[in-house]
PDB file of C-alpha atoms in Angstrom:
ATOM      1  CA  UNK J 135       3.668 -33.825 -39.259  1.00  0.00           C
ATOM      2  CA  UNK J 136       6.037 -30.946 -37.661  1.00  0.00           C
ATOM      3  CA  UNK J 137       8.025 -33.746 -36.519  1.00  0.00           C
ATOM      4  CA  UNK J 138       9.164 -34.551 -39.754  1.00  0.00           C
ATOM      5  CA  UNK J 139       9.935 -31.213 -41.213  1.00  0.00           C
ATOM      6  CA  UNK J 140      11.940 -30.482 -38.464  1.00  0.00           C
ATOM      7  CA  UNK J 141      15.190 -29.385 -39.753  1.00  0.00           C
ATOM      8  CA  UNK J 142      18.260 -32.191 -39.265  1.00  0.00           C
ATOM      9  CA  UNK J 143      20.958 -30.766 -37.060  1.00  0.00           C
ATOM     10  CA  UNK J 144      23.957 -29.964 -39.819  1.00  0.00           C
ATOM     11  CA  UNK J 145      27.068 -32.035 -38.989  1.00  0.00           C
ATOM     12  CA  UNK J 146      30.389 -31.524 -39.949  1.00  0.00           C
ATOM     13  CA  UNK J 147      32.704 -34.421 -38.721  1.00  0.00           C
ATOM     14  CA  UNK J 148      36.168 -33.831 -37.527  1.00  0.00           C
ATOM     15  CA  UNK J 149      38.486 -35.778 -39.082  1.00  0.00           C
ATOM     16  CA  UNK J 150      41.254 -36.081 -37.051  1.00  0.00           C
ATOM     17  CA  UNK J 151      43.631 -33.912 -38.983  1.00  0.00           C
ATOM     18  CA  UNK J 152      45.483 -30.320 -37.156  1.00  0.00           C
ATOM     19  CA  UNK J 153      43.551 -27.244 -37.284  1.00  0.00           C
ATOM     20  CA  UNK J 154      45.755 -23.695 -37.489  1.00  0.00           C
ATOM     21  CA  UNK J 155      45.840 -22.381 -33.920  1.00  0.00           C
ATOM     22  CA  UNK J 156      47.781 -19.869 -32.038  1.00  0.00           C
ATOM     23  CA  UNK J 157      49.229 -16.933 -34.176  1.00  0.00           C
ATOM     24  CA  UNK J 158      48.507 -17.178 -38.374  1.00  0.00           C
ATOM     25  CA  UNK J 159      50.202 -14.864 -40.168  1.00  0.00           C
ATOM     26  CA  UNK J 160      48.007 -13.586 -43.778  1.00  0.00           C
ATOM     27  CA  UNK J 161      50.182 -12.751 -46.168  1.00  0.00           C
ATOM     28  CA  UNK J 162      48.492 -10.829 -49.136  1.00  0.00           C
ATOM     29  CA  UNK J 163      48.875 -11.542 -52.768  1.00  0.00           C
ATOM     30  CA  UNK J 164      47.075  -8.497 -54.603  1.00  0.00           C
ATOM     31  CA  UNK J 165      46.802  -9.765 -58.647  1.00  0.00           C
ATOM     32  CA  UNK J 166      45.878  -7.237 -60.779  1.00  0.00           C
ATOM     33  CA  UNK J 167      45.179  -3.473 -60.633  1.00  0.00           C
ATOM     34  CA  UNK J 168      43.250  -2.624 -57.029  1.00  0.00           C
ATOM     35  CA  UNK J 169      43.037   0.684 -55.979  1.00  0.00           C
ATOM     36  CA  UNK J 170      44.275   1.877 -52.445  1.00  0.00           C
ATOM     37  CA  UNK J 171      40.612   1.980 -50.627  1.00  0.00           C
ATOM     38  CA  UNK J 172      39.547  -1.790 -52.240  1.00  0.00           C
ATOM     39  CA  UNK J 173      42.967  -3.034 -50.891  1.00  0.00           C
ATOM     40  CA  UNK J 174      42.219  -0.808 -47.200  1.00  0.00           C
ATOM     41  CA  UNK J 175      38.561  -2.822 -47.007  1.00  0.00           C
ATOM     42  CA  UNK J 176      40.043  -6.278 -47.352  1.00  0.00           C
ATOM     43  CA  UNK J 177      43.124  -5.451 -44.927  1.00  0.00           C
ATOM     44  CA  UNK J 178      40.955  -3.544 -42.384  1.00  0.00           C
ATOM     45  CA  UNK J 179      38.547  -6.512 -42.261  1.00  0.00           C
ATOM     46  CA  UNK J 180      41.541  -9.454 -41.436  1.00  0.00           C
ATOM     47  CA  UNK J 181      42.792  -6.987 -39.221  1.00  0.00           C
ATOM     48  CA  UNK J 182      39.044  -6.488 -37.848  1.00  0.00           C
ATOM     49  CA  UNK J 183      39.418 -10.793 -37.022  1.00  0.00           C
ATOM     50  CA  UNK J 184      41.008 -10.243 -33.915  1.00  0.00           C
ATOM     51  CA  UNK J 185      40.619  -6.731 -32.807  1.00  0.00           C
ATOM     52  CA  UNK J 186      38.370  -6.851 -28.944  1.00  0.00           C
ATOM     53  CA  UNK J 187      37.816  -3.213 -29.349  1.00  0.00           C
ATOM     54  CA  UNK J 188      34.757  -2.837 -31.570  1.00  0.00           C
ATOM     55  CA  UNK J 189      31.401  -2.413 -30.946  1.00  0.00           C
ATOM     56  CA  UNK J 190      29.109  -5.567 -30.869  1.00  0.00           C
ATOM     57  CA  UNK J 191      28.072  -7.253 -32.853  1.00  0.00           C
ATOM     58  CA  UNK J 192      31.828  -7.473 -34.249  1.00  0.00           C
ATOM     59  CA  UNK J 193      34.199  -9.113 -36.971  1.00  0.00           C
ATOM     60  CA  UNK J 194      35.661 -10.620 -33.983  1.00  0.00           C
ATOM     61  CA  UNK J 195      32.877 -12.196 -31.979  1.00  0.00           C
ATOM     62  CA  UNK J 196      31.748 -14.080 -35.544  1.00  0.00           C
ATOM     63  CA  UNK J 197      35.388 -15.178 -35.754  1.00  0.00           C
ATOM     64  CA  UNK J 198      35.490 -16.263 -31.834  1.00  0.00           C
ATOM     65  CA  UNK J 199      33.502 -19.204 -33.095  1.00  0.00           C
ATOM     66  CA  UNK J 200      36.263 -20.975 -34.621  1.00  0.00           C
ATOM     67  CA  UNK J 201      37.412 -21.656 -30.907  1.00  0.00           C
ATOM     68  CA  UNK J 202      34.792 -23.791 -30.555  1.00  0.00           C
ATOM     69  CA  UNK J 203      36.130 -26.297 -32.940  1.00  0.00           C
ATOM     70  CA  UNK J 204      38.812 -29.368 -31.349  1.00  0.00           C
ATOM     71  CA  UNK J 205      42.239 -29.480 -31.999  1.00  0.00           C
ATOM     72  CA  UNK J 206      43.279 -26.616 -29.488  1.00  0.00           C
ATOM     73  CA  UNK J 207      42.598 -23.557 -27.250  1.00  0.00           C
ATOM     74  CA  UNK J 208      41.543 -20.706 -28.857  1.00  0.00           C
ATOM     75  CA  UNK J 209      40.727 -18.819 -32.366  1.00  0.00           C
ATOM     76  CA  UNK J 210      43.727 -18.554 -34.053  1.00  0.00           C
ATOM     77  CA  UNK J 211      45.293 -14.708 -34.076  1.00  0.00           C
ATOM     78  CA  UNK J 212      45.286 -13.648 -37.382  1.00  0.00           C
ATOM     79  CA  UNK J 213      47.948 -10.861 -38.016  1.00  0.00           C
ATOM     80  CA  UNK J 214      48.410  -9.051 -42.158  1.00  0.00           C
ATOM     81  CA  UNK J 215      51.933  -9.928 -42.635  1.00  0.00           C
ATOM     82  CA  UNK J 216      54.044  -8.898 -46.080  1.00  0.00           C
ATOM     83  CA  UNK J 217      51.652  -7.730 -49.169  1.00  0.00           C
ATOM     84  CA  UNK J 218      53.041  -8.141 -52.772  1.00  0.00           C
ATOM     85  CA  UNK J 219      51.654  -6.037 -55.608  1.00  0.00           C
ATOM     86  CA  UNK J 220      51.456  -7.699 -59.210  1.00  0.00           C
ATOM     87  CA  UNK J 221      49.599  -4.737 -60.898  1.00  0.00           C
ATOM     88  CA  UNK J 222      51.314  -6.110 -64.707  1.00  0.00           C
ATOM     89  CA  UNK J 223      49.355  -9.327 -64.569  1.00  0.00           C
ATOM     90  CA  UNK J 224      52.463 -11.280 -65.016  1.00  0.00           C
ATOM     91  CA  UNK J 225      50.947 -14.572 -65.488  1.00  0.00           C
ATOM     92  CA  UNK J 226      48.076 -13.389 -67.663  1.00  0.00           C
ATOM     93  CA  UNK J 227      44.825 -13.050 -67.522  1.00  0.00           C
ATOM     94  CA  UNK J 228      43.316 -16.161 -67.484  1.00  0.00           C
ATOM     95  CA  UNK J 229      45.027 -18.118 -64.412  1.00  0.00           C
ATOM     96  CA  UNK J 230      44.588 -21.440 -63.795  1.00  0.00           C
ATOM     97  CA  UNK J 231      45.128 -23.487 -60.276  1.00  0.00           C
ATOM     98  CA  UNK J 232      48.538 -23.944 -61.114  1.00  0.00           C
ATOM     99  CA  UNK J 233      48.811 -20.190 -61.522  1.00  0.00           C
ATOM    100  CA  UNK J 234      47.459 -19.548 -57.866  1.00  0.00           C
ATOM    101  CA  UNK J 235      49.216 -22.188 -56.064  1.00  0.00           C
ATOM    102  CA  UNK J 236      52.275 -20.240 -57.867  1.00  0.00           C
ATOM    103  CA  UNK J 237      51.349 -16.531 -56.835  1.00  0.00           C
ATOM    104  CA  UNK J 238      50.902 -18.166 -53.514  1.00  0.00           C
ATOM    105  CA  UNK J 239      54.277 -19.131 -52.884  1.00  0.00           C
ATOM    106  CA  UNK J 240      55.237 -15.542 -53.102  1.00  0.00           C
ATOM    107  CA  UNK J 241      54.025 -15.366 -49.418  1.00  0.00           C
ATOM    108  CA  UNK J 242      56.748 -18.014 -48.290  1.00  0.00           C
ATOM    109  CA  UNK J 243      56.366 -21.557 -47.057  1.00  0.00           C
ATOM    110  CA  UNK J 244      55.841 -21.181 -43.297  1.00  0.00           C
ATOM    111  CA  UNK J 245      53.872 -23.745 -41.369  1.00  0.00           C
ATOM    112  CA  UNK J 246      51.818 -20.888 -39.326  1.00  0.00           C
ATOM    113  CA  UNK J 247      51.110 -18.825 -42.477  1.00  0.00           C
ATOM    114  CA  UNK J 248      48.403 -18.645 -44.771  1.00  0.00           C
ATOM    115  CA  UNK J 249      49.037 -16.762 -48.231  1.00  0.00           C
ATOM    116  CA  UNK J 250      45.858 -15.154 -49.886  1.00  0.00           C
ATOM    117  CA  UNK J 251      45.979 -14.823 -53.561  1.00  0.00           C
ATOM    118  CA  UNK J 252      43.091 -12.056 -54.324  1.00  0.00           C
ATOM    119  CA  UNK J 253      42.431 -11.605 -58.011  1.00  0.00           C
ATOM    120  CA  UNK J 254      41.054  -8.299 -59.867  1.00  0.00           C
ATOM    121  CA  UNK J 255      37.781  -8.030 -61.888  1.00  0.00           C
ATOM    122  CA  UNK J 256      39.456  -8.490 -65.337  1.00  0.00           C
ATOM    123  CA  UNK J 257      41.346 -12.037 -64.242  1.00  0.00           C
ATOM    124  CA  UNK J 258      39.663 -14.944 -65.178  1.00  0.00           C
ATOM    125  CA  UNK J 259      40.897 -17.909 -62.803  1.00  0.00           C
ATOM    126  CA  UNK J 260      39.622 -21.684 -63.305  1.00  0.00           C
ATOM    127  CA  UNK J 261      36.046 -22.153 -62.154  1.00  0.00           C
ATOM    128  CA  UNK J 262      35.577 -18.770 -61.207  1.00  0.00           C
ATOM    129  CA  UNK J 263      31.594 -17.902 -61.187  1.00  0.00           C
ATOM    130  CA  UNK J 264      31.129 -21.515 -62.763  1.00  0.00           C
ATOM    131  CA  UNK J 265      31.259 -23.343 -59.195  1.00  0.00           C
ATOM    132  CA  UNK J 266      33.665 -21.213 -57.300  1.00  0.00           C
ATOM    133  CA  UNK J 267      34.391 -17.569 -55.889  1.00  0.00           C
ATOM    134  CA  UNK J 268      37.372 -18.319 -53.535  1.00  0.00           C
ATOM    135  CA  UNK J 269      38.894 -21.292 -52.812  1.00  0.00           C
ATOM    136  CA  UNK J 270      41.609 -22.811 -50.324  1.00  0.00           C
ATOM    137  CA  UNK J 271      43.903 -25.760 -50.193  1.00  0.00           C
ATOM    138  CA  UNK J 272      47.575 -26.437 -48.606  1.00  0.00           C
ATOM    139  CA  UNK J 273      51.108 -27.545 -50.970  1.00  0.00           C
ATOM    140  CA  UNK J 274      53.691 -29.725 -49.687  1.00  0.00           C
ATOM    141  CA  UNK J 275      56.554 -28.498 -51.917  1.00  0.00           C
ATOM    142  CA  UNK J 276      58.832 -27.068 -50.529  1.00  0.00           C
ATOM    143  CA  UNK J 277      57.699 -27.274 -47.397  1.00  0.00           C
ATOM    144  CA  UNK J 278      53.664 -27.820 -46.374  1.00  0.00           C
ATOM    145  CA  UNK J 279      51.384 -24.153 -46.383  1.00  0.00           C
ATOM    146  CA  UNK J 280      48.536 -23.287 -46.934  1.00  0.00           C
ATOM    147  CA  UNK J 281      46.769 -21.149 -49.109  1.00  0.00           C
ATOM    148  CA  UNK J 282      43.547 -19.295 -50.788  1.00  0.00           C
ATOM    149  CA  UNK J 283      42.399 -17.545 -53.468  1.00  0.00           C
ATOM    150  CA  UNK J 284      39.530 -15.158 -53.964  1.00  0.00           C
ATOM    151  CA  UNK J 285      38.405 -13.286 -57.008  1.00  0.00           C
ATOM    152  CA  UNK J 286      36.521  -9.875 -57.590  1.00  0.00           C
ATOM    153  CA  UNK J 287      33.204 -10.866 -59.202  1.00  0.00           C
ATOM    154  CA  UNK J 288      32.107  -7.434 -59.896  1.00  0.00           C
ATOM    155  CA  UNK J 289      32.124  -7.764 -63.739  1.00  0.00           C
ATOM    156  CA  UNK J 290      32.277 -11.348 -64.372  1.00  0.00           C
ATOM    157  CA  UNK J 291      29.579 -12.705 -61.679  1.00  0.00           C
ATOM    158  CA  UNK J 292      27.901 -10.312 -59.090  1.00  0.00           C
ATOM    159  CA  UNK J 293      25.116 -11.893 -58.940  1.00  0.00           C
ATOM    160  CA  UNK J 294      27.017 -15.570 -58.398  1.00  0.00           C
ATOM    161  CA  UNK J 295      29.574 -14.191 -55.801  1.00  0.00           C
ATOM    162  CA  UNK J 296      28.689 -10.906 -54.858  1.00  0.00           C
ATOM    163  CA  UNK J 297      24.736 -11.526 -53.578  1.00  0.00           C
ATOM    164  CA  UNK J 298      23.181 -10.262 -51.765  1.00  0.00           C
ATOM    165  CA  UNK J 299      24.283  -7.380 -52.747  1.00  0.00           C
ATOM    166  CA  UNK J 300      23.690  -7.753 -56.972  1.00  0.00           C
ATOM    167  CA  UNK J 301      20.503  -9.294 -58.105  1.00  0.00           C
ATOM    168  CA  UNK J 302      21.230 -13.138 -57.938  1.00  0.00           C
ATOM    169  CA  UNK J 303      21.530 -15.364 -61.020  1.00  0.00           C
ATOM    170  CA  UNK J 304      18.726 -17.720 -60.187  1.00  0.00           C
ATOM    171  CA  UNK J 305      15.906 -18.114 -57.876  1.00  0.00           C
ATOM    172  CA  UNK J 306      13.357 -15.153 -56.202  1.00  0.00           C
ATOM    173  CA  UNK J 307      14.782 -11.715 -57.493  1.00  0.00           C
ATOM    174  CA  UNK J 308      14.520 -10.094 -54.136  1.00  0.00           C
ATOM    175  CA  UNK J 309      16.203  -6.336 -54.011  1.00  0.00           C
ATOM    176  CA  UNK J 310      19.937  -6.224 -53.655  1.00  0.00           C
ATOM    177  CA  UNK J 311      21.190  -5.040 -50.493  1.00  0.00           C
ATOM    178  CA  UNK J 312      23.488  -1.850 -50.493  1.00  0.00           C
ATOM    179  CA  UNK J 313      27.303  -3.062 -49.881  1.00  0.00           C
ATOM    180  CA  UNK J 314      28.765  -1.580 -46.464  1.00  0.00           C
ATOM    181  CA  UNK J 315      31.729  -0.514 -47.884  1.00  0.00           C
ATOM    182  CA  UNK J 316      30.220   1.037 -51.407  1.00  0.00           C
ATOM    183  CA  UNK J 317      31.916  -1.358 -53.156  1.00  0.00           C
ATOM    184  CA  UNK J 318      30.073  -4.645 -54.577  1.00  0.00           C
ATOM    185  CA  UNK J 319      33.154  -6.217 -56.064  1.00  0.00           C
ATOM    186  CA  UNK J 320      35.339  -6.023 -52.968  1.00  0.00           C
ATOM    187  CA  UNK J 321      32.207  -6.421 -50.148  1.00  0.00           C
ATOM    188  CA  UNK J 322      31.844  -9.693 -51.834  1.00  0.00           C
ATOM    189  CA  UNK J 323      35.438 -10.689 -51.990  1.00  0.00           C
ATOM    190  CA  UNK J 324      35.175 -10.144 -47.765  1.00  0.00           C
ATOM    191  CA  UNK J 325      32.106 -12.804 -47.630  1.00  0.00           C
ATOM    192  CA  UNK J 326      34.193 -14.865 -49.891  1.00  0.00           C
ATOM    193  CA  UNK J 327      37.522 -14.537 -47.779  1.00  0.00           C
ATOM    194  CA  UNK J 328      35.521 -15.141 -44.812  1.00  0.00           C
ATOM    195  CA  UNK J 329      34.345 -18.116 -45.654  1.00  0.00           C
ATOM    196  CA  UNK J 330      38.045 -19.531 -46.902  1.00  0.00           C
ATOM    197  CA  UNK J 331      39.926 -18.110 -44.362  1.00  0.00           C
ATOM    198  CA  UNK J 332      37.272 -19.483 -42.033  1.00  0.00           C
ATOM    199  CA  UNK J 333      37.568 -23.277 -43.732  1.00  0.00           C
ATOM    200  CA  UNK J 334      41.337 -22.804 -43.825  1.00  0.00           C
ATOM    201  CA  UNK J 335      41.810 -22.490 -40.049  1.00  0.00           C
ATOM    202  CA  UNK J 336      39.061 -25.577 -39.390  1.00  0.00           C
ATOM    203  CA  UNK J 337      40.347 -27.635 -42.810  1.00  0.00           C
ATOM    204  CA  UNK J 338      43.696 -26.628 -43.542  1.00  0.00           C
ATOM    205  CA  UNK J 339      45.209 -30.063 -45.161  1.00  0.00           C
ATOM    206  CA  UNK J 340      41.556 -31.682 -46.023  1.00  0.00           C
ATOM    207  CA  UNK J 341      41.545 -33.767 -42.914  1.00  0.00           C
ATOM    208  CA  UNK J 342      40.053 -31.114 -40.427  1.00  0.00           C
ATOM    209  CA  UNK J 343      36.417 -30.589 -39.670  1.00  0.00           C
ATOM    210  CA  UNK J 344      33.756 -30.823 -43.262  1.00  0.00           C
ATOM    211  CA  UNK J 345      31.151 -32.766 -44.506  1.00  0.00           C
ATOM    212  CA  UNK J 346      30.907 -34.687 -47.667  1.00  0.00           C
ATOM    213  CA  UNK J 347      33.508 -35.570 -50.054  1.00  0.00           C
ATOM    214  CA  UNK J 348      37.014 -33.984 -49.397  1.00  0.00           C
ATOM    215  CA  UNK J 349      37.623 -33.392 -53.132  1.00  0.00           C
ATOM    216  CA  UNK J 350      33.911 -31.020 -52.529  1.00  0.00           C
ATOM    217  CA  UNK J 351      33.704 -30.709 -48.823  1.00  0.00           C
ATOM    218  CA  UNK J 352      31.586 -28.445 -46.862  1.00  0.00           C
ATOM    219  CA  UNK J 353      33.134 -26.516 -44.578  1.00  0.00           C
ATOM    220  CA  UNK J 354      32.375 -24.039 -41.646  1.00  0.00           C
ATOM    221  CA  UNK J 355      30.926 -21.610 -43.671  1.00  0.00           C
ATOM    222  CA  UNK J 356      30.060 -23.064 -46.989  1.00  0.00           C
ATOM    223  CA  UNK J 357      27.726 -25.525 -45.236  1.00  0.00           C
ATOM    224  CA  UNK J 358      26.131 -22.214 -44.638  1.00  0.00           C
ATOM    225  CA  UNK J 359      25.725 -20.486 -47.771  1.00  0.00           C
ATOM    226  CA  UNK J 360      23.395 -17.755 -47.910  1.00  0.00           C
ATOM    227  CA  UNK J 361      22.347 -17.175 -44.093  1.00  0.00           C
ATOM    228  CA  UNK J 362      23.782 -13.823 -43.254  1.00  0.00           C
ATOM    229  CA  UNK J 363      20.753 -12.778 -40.495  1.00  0.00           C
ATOM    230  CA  UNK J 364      18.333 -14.778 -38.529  1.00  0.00           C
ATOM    231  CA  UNK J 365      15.180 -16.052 -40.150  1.00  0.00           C
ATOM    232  CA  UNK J 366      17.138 -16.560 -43.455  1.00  0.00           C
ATOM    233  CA  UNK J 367      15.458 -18.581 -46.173  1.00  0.00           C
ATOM    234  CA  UNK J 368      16.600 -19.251 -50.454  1.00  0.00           C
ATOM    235  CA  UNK J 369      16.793 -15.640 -51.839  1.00  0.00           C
ATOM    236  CA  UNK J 370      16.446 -13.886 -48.195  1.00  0.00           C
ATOM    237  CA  UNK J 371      19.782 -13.246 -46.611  1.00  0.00           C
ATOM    238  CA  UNK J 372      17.611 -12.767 -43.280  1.00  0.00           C
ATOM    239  CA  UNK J 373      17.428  -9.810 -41.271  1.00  0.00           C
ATOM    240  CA  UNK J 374      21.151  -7.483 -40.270  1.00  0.00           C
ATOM    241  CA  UNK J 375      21.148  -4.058 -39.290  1.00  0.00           C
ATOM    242  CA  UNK J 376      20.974  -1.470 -41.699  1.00  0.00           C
ATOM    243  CA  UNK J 377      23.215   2.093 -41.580  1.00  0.00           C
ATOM    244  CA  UNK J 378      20.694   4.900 -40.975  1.00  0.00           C
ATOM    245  CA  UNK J 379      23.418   7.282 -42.909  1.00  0.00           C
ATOM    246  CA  UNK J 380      24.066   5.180 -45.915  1.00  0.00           C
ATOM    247  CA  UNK J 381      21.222   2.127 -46.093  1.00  0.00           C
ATOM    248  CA  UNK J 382      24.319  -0.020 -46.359  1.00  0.00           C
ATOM    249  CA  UNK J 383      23.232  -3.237 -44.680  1.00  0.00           C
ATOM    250  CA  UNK J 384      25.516  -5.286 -42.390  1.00  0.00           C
ATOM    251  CA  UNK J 385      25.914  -6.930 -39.075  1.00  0.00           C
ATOM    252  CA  UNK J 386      29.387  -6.815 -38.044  1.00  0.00           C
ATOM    253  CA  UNK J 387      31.499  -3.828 -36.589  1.00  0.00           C
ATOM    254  CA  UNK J 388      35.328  -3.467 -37.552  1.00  0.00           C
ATOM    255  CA  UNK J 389      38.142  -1.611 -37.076  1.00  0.00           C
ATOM    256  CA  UNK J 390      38.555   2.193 -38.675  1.00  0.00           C
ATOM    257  CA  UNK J 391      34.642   2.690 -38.212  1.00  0.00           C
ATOM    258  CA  UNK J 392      34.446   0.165 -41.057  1.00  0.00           C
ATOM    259  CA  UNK J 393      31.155  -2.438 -41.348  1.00  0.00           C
ATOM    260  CA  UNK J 394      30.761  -5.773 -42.784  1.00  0.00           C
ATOM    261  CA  UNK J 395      28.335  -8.160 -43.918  1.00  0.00           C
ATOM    262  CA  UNK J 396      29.822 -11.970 -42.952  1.00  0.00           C
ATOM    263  CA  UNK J 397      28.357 -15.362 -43.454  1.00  0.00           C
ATOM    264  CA  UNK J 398      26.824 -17.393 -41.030  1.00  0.00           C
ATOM    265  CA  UNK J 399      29.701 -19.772 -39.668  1.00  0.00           C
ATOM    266  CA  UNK J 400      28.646 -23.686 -37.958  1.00  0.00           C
ATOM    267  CA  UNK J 401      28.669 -24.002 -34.465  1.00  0.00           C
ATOM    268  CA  UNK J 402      30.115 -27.603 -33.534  1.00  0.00           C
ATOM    269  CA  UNK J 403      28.450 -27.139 -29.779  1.00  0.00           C
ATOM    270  CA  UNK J 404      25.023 -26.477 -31.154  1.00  0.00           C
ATOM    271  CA  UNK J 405      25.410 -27.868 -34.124  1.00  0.00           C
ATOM    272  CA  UNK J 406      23.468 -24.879 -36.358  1.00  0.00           C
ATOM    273  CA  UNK J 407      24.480 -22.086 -38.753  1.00  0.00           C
ATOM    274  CA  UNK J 408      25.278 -19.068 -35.926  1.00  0.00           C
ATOM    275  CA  UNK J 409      24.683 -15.554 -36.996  1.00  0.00           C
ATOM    276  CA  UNK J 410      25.500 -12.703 -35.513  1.00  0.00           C
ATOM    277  CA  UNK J 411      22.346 -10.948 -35.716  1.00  0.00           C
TER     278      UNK J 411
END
């Protein structure tokens, strides 16, 4: 009987298409009113992607598994490039794709960039907290680039795209876990941005490493949803380290002294969800 409740290794195929290698420039797209600290969390952790110098377990050794997958030597270098402030909402709102793809473009149309559009808690973008808290994809107009979007769920969905560190919206109502950074909203925007920036670099034009359709594909980290810690289970993010000061939990060192809890990401040499704890 064990035999058959083994678990099936988790395969995502690679579909021949490029990956983003080398140096990627993030250029930031703030929407809405953030204040100075939210916007130091998010930049601190990209920054955080690449930096050798902290302490283990780090940003960077979770993000040194995206050498592992073909197409090239390497993780890609991710370096924060230009920011642009839209604190007047000039599009609204209530955005829709069309709206993102849009703010995007603000970041320029350069092959080794990728332009992050990150929303505030009062926009409402297209299947936000319905079936989506970030999302990625690539435009070929002008010229071919690739994008992403995450929201701030901390009024609209926290318990959707902010667990584990709100109550969640279905399923066993385990105890939140106290965000690292004292902020629910934006600690869940960095588990959201890690897992797009993380599919954008393995699937950046839909014909890089995912499983399942490509219109709903599964990609390095959302084939992992909900495994931040070994011995993870439906409702249990497993077990990270907690911060003896704060009881913020966690399991990545960044730069600045800064902590974050990131997703599990897929291994393609051992075929499993890897955490770093």
């Amino acid at each position: 009987m064990a035999a058959l409740v083994q678990e099936q290794p988790l395969v995502l195929k690679y579909h021949n298409g490029a990956l983003l290698k080398g140096t990627v420039t993030v250029n930031l797209i703030w929407y809405g009113k953030f204040t100075p600290i939210q916007r130091s969390i998010i930049v601190d952790f990209v920054q955080s992607l690449n930096s050798p110098k902290s302490q283990n377990p780090s940003v960077a050794s979770w993000w040194k598994t995206t050498e592992k997958y073909k197409g090239g030597a390497g993780s890609p270098t991710l370096v924060v490039g230009k920011q642009f402030l839209d604190e007047n909402y000039s599009l609204g709102k209530s955005l829709k794709n069309s709206h993102i793809v849009y703010l995007a473009a603000k970041g320029g149309h350069l092959s080794g960039a990728v332009n992050i559009v990150l929303t505030a808690k009062d926009v409402a973008v297209n299947g936000f907290c319905m079936n989506r808290c970030g999302s990625h994809g690539s435009n070929r107009v002008p010229a071919r680039f690739a994008y992403a979007w995450v929201g701030n769920s901390e009024t609209q969905c926290p318990g959707y795209c902010a667990w584990p560190f709100h109550q969640p919206v279905y399923g066993p109502q385990t105890p939140p876990l106290v965000a690292p950074n004292g902020d629910v909203g934006v600690d869940g925007m960095v588990i959201n941005l890690a897992a797009v920036l993380a599919g954008t670099v393995t699937n950046p034009f839909n014909n890089g490493y995912f499983q399942g359709p490509p219109t709903a594909p599964l990609e390095a980290v959302t084939a992992c949803t909900g495994v931040f810690g070994s011995g993870a289970y439906p409702g249990y993010a497993g077990s990270v380290l907690t911060d003896k000061t704060t009881g913020a939990s966690y399991n990545a060192h960044g730069v600045n002294g800064r902590k974050y809890l990131l997703p599990a990401m897929w291994d393609p040499q051992t075929s499993q969800c890897s955490t770093l704890v």
